[in-house]
XYZ file of C-alpha atoms in Angstrom:
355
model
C -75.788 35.219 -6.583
C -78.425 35.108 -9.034
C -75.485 35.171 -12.397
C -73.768 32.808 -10.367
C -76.691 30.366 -10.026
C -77.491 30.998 -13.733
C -74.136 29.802 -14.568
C -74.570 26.629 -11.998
C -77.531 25.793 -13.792
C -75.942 25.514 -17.440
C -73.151 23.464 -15.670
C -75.474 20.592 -14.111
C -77.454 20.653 -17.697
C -73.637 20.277 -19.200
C -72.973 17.741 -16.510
C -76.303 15.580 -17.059
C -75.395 14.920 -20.714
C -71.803 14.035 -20.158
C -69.198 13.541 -18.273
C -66.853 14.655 -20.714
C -67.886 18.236 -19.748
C -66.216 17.987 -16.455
C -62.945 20.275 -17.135
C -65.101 22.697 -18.980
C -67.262 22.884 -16.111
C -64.755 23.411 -13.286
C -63.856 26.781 -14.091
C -67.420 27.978 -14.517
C -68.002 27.252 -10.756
C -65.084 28.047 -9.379
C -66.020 31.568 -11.017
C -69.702 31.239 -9.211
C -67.572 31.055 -5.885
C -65.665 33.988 -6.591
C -68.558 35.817 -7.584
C -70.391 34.635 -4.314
C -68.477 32.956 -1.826
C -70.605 31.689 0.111
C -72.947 29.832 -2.500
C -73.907 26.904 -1.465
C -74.557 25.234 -4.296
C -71.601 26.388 -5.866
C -69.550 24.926 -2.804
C -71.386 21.341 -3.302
C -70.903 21.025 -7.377
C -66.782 21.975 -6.616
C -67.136 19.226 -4.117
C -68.537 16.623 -6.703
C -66.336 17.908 -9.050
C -63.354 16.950 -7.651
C -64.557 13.451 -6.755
C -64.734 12.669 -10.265
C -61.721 13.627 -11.033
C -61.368 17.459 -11.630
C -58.625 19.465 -10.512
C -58.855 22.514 -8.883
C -56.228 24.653 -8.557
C -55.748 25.469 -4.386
C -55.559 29.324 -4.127
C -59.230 29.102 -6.631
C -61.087 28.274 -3.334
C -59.720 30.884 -1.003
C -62.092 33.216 -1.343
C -64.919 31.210 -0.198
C -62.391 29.488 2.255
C -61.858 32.751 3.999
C -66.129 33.298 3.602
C -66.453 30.239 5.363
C -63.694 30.650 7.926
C -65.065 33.621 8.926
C -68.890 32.273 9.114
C -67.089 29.487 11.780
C -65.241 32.497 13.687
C -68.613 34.470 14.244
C -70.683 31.771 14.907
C -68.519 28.249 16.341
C -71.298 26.272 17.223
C -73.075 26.301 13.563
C -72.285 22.605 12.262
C -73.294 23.546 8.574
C -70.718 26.438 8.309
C -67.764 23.834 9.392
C -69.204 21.108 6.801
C -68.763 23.774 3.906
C -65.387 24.989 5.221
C -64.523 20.834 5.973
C -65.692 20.160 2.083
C -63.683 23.638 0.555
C -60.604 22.900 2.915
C -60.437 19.308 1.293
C -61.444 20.384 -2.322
C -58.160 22.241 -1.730
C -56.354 19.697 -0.574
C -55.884 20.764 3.193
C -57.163 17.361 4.754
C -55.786 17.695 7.703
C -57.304 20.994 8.038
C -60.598 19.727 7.010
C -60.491 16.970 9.622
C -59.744 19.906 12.117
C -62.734 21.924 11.289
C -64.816 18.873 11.739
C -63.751 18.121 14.955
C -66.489 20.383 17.157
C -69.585 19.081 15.686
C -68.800 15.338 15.583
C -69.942 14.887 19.752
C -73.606 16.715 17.939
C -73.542 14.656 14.800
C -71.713 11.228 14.634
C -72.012 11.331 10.835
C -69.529 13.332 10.928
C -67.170 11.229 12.381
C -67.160 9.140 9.328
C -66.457 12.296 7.257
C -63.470 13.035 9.632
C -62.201 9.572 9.403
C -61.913 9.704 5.643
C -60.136 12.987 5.508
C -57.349 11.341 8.112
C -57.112 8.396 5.869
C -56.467 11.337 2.753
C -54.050 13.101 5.210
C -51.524 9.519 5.289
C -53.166 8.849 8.941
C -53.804 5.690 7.752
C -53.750 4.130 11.281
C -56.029 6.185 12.787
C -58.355 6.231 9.997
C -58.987 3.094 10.080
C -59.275 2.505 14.008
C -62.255 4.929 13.563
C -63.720 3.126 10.566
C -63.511 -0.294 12.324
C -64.981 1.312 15.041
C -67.659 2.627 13.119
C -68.447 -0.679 11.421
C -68.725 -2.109 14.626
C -71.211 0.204 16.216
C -73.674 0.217 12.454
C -73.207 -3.543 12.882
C -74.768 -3.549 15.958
C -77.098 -1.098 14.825
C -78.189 -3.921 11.859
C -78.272 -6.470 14.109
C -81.186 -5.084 16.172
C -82.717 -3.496 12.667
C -81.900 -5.467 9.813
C -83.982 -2.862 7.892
C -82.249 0.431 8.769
C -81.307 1.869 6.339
C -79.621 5.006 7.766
C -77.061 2.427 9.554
C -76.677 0.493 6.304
C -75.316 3.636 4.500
C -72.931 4.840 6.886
C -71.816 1.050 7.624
C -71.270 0.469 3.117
C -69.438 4.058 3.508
C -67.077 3.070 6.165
C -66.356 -0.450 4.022
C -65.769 1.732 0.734
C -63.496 3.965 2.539
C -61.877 0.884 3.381
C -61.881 -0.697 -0.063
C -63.543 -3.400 0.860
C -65.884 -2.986 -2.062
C -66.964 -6.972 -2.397
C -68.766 -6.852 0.978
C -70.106 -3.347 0.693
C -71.925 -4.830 -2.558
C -73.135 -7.787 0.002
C -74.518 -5.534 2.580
C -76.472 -3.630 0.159
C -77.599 -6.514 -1.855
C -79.740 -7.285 1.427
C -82.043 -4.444 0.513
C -82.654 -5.654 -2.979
C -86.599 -6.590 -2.783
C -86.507 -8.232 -6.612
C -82.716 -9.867 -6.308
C -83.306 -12.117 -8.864
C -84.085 -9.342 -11.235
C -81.230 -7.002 -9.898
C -78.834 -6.263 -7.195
C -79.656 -2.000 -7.240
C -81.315 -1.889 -3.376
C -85.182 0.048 -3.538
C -83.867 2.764 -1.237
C -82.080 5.992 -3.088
C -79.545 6.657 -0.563
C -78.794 2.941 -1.057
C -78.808 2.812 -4.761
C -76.320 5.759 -4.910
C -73.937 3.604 -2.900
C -74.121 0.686 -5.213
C -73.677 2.415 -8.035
C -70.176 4.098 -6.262
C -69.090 0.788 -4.777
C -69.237 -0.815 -8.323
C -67.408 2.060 -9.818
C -64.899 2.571 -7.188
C -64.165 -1.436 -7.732
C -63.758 -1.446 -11.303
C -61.167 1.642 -11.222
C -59.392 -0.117 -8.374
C -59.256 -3.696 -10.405
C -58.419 -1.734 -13.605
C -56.433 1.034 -12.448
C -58.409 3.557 -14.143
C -57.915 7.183 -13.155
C -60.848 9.427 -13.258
C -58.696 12.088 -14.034
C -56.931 10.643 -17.190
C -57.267 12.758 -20.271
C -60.375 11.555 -22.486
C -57.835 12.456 -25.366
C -55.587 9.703 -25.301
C -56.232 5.751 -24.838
C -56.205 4.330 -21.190
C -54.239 1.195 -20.748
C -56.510 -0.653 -18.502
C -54.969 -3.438 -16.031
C -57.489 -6.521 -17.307
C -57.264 -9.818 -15.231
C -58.132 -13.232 -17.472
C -61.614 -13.061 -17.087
C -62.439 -9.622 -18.595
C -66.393 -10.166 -17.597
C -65.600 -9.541 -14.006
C -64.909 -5.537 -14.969
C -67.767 -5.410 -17.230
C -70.475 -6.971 -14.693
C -69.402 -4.219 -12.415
C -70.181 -1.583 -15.370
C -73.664 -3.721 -16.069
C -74.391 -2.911 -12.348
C -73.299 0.590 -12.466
C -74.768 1.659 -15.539
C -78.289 0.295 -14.073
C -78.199 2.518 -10.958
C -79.100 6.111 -12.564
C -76.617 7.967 -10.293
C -73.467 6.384 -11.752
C -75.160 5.501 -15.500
C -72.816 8.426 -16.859
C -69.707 7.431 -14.822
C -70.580 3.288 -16.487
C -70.891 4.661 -19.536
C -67.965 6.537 -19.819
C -65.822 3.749 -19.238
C -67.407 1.203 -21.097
C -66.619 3.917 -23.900
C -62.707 3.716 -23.102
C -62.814 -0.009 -22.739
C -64.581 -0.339 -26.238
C -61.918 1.955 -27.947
C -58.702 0.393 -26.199
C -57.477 -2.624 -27.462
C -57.075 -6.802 -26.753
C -59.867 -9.049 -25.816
C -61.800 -6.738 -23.917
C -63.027 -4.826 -27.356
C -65.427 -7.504 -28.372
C -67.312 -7.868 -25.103
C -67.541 -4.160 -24.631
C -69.233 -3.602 -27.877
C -71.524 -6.251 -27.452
C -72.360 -5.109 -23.862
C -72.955 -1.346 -25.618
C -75.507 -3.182 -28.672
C -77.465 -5.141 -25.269
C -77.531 -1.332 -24.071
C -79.051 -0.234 -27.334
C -82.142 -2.366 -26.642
C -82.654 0.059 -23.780
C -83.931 3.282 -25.661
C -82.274 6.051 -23.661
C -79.421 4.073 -22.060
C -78.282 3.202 -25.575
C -78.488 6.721 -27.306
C -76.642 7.659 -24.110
C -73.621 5.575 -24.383
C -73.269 5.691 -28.420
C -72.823 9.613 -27.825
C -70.428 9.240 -25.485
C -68.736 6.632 -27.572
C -69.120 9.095 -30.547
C -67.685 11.788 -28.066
C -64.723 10.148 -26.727
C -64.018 9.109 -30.469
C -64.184 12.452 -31.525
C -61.791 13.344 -28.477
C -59.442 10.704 -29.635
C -59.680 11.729 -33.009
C -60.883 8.155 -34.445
C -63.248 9.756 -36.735
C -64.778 6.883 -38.802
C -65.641 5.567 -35.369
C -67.117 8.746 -34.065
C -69.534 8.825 -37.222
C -70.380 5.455 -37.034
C -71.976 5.429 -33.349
C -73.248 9.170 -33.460
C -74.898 7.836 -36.598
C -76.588 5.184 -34.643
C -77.312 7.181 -31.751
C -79.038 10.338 -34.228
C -80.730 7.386 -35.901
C -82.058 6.212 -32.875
C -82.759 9.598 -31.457
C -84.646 10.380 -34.339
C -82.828 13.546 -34.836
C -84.483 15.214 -32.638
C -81.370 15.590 -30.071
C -79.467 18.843 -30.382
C -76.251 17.179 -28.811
C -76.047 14.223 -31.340
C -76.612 16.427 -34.165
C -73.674 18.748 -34.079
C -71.370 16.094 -32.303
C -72.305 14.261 -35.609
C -71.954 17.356 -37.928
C -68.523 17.841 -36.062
C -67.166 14.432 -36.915
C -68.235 14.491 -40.301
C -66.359 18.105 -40.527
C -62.908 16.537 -39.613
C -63.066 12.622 -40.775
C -64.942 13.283 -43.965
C -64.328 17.085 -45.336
C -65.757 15.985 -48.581
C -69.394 15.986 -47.053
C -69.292 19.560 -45.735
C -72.879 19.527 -46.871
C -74.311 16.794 -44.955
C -72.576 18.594 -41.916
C -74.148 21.668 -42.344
C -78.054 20.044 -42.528
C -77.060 18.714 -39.238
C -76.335 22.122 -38.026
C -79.267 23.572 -39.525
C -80.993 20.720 -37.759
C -79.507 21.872 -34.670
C -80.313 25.499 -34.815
C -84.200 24.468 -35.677
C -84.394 22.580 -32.338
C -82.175 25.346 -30.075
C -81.654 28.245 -32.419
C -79.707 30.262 -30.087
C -77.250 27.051 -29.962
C -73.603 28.793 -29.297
C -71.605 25.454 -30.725
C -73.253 24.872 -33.600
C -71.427 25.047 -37.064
């Protein structure tokens, strides 16, 4: 367990910088699971994992589905054993199965019910789905009404309405606990924040058909409406709620290196974030990444430039994605590239990746 959590550790690091290192990651905890089933953590980070778009290959997960199973078979009453199995069982891709396990502990914890309700609506039991949903917006509604302020019933009521892609009035409800509104829309509460920060996501990919899972490789073809603002206010709001900052950024990369009318907004959306010290050395990496990926190397160069610049070269990251891109788009410089790795080594000499 302790190797495993080692390697869990470098993954979240990985993770925190970029999104990009999502595929890389996957593999690295599903090997934590094998090498201890029943980790937790490991069992939570395949979970987020695959609700960003990873994919997981079934059979990876059976070893800690069979951990879990068995946890549930010596002890049926223990509600935190049949979350884990619920959350491996769907990581899998065995809804149905994960809305089973669920069933016993939703009479103890009603939460739960909202977590089996989403599964059925993943399993094609659409209609059922949403009878529970509506029936759990109806009894958090009621739950508002007498406490405007709770914000326990606020989060399971925005869940319910995201489930139901009814992302404009999720945004509404949680607007309400937004103490400075005229400054920003991101509620005080965490819990609440997080939600924001999903609902604005989960609208933009539904109003652009973006797929989190679409190869960082390639160009997406987003589906843009006239007024290409509309997306990138959702970004603005996304990219100010720290918990979905990476997952704003990251598009607002693609959207800056596809093409038509949205370019020019994009970019000057990513120079307002430059005014913001971290948020801006942030999303010209992952611009300089993604470029890199796409193999646009002028590009790359140009914005890991800016970001090193503003970094001050002291970030390890910036330096070799910079000494990488000048490697490939300019091969004449190979000694420019090679100060950068040097540069990299000073600040994490045991670096594996650098040149």
């Amino acid at each position: 367990t302790a190797l495993s959590n080692h390697d869990l550790n470098g993954v979240q690091v990985r993770m925190a910088e970029s999104m990009l290192n999502r595929d890389a990651s996957l593999p690295v905890v599903v090997d934590a699971l094998k090498l201890a089933p029943g980790n937790v953590r490991a069992v939570q980070m395949v979970v987020q994992l695959k609700a960003i778009g990873g994919t997981i290959p079934a059979d990876a997960l059976e070893e800690s589905i069979q951990h879990w199973s068995s946890e549930v078979t010596k002890n049926p009453s223990a509600p935190e054993a049949r979350v884990l199995l619920s959350q491996l069982l769907m990581a899998a891709g065995r809804n149905e199965d994960a809305a089973a396990a669920l069933e016993p502990v939703i009479a103890e914890r009603p939460l739960q019910k909202l977590s089996r309700a989403q599964l059925l609506l993943k399993s094609d039991k659409r209609d059922q789905s949403v009878t529970e949903l509506e029936s759990i917006l109806a009894l958090t509604k009621a739950k508002l009404n007498e406490k405007p302020d709770d914000a326990t019933s606020a989060a399971v009521h925005v869940e319910a309405l995201l489930s139901l892609e009814r992302f404009a009035e999720a945004r509404e409800m949680l607007a309400k606990f937004t103490p400075t509104k005229e400054l920003t829309d991101v509620p005080e509460d965490n819990a609440l924040a997080l939600l924001y920060g999903r609902a604005c996501i989960a609208e933009f990919d539904k109003m652009t058909g973006f797929s989190p899972g679409s190869s960082p490789e390639s160009p997406f073809t987003f589906t843009l409406g006239d007024d290409v603002q509309v997306p990138l206010n959702l970004l603005k709001c996304a990219i100010e709620c720290s918990s979905s900052t990476m997952q704003g950024i990251d598009r607002l990369a693609r959207l800056s290196l596809s093409e038509g009318p949205v370019v020019e907004p994009a970019d000057a959306m990513i120079r307002q974030l430059r005014m913001d010290n971290q948020a801006g050395i942030q999303a010209l990496n992952l611009l300089g990444m993604h470029a890199l990926l796409m193999k646009r190397y002028d590009k790359a160069i140009n914005w890991l430039e800016l970001a090193n610049s503003q970094a001050r070269s002291r970030n390890p990251q910036i330096l070799n994605n910079l000494a990488t891109a000048i490697v490939r788009g300019r091969p004449g410089d190979a000694a420019k590239a090679l100060q950068l790795a040097n540069q990299t080594l000073e600040l994490i000499p045991d670096h594996p990746d650098a040149l």
